[in-house]
Amino acid sequence: MVDTKALDALKSEILTAVENAADLKELDAVRVGALGKKGSISEQLKGLGKMTPEERQVAGPALNGLKTEVAAQIDAKAEDLENAALEAKLASEKVDITLPLQKGPMQRGSIHPISQTIDEITAIFSDMGFAIAEGPDIESDYYNFTALNFPEGHPAREMHDTFFMKQDEGEGSNQGKMVLRTHTSPVQIRTMETQEPPIRIVIPGRTYRCDSDQTHTPMFHQLEGLVIDKSSHIGQLRWVLEEFLTAFFEVDHVKTRFRPSFFPFTEPSMEVDVQCDRSGNEVKIGEGSDWMEILGCGMVHPNVIRNCGLDPDVYQGFAWGMGIDRIAMLKYGMPDLRDFFGADQRWLDHYGFRPLDLPTLFGGLSS
């Protein structure tokens, strides 16, 4: 037979010990003393087997109820002790994040020279009235080559020059294979297909070719420009390029030299050289007696205009293209194109630009 008074006394004793436990170690000792194999409550439960069925009907619920209540109180106390320990740890290990770094100068982020150069370019051409156009990096063979008057068998269509993508069945079947664009010229086609002339756009963006050395990387950045109107001519093209080069290199005047060349998408086509001085360890644009090829340009080929649904007897235009990475190297004296993509923090610390100094024509592009 269970002694009710004895159970109440045991319950009071155990719960008092639970409440007075100062830490988890003391609490665990109370748990073992009450609920362990030889604990006080466990010993009581072992006696149920010696009782009559009638006695077990009374003693069983009482002992199991006591066991459940004690276990719940121990769990609650353990949670309180754990929270208190965490609060004490947080209080003792608190860090004042408002304080400056104790060792060394505080480091600050900077703008990558490519991003800076693109901002400078867009500031110049926006002031001239050009819009900024963009397009997808993954293009179809049609937009990258066919619409731009590249003939079948042109070297640029070969696998060793261009990153062609594996074609799934049915993918791009109406416009040829998909390709990582080799130039930003496809955006010219997309713009002429969707906008009515006059068109004045510049197109900065990433391009891809199978090439890698000191002055070439498999991924690089290119700027192209396009003007389509009824009265566009080479004189306007020359003015636009000389104004841009003068503003970009921040010199008083730039002298240019146009040489005949060939591009499938322009006719006539020209290479543009810029006056420079190579006498020292750096190239100085706008002075000296040397020349450096800097970009290609020409009048848009009538076939390209026709491919975009425009009448070449009514509309004509001019276009140009240059490497953004290359003109950044020339302006800021960077000897190796590969360093642009090397992720070397020391290089960026040296060549990077302050984030809040946005380039403007009136405030200075690179100052």
Short mmCIF file of N, CA and C in Angstrom, two decimals, residues 95-109:
data_model
loop_
_atom_site.label_atom_id
_atom_site.label_comp_id
_atom_site.label_asym_id
_atom_site.label_seq_id
_atom_site.Cartn_x
_atom_site.Cartn_y
_atom_site.Cartn_z
N VAL A 95 30.57 42.67 -27.79
CA VAL A 95 31.49 43.46 -28.58
C VAL A 95 30.80 44.76 -28.97
N ASP A 96 31.46 45.86 -28.78
CA ASP A 96 30.93 47.16 -29.19
C ASP A 96 31.26 47.38 -30.65
N ILE A 97 30.29 47.14 -31.53
CA ILE A 97 30.55 47.22 -32.96
C ILE A 97 30.66 48.67 -33.45
N THR A 98 30.42 49.62 -32.57
CA THR A 98 30.56 51.03 -32.98
C THR A 98 32.01 51.49 -32.90
N LEU A 99 32.88 50.69 -32.29
CA LEU A 99 34.27 51.09 -32.16
C LEU A 99 35.02 50.82 -33.46
N PRO A 100 36.02 51.62 -33.81
CA PRO A 100 36.83 51.35 -35.01
C PRO A 100 37.73 50.15 -34.80
N LEU A 101 38.29 49.63 -35.90
CA LEU A 101 39.23 48.52 -35.80
C LEU A 101 40.44 48.93 -34.96
N GLN A 102 40.91 48.00 -34.16
CA GLN A 102 42.02 48.32 -33.27
C GLN A 102 43.38 48.18 -33.95
N LYS A 103 43.45 47.31 -35.01
CA LYS A 103 44.74 47.05 -35.63
C LYS A 103 44.67 47.42 -37.11
N GLY A 104 45.57 48.24 -37.56
CA GLY A 104 45.66 48.57 -38.97
C GLY A 104 44.58 49.54 -39.42
N PRO A 105 44.73 50.07 -40.61
CA PRO A 105 43.72 51.01 -41.13
C PRO A 105 42.44 50.30 -41.54
N MET A 106 41.33 51.01 -41.45
CA MET A 106 40.06 50.43 -41.86
C MET A 106 40.01 50.35 -43.39
N GLN A 107 39.72 49.15 -43.92
CA GLN A 107 39.68 48.98 -45.35
C GLN A 107 38.33 49.42 -45.90
N ARG A 108 38.35 49.92 -47.14
CA ARG A 108 37.15 50.44 -47.76
C ARG A 108 37.06 49.89 -49.18
N GLY A 109 35.86 49.59 -49.63
CA GLY A 109 35.68 49.07 -50.96
C GLY A 109 36.01 50.11 -52.02
#
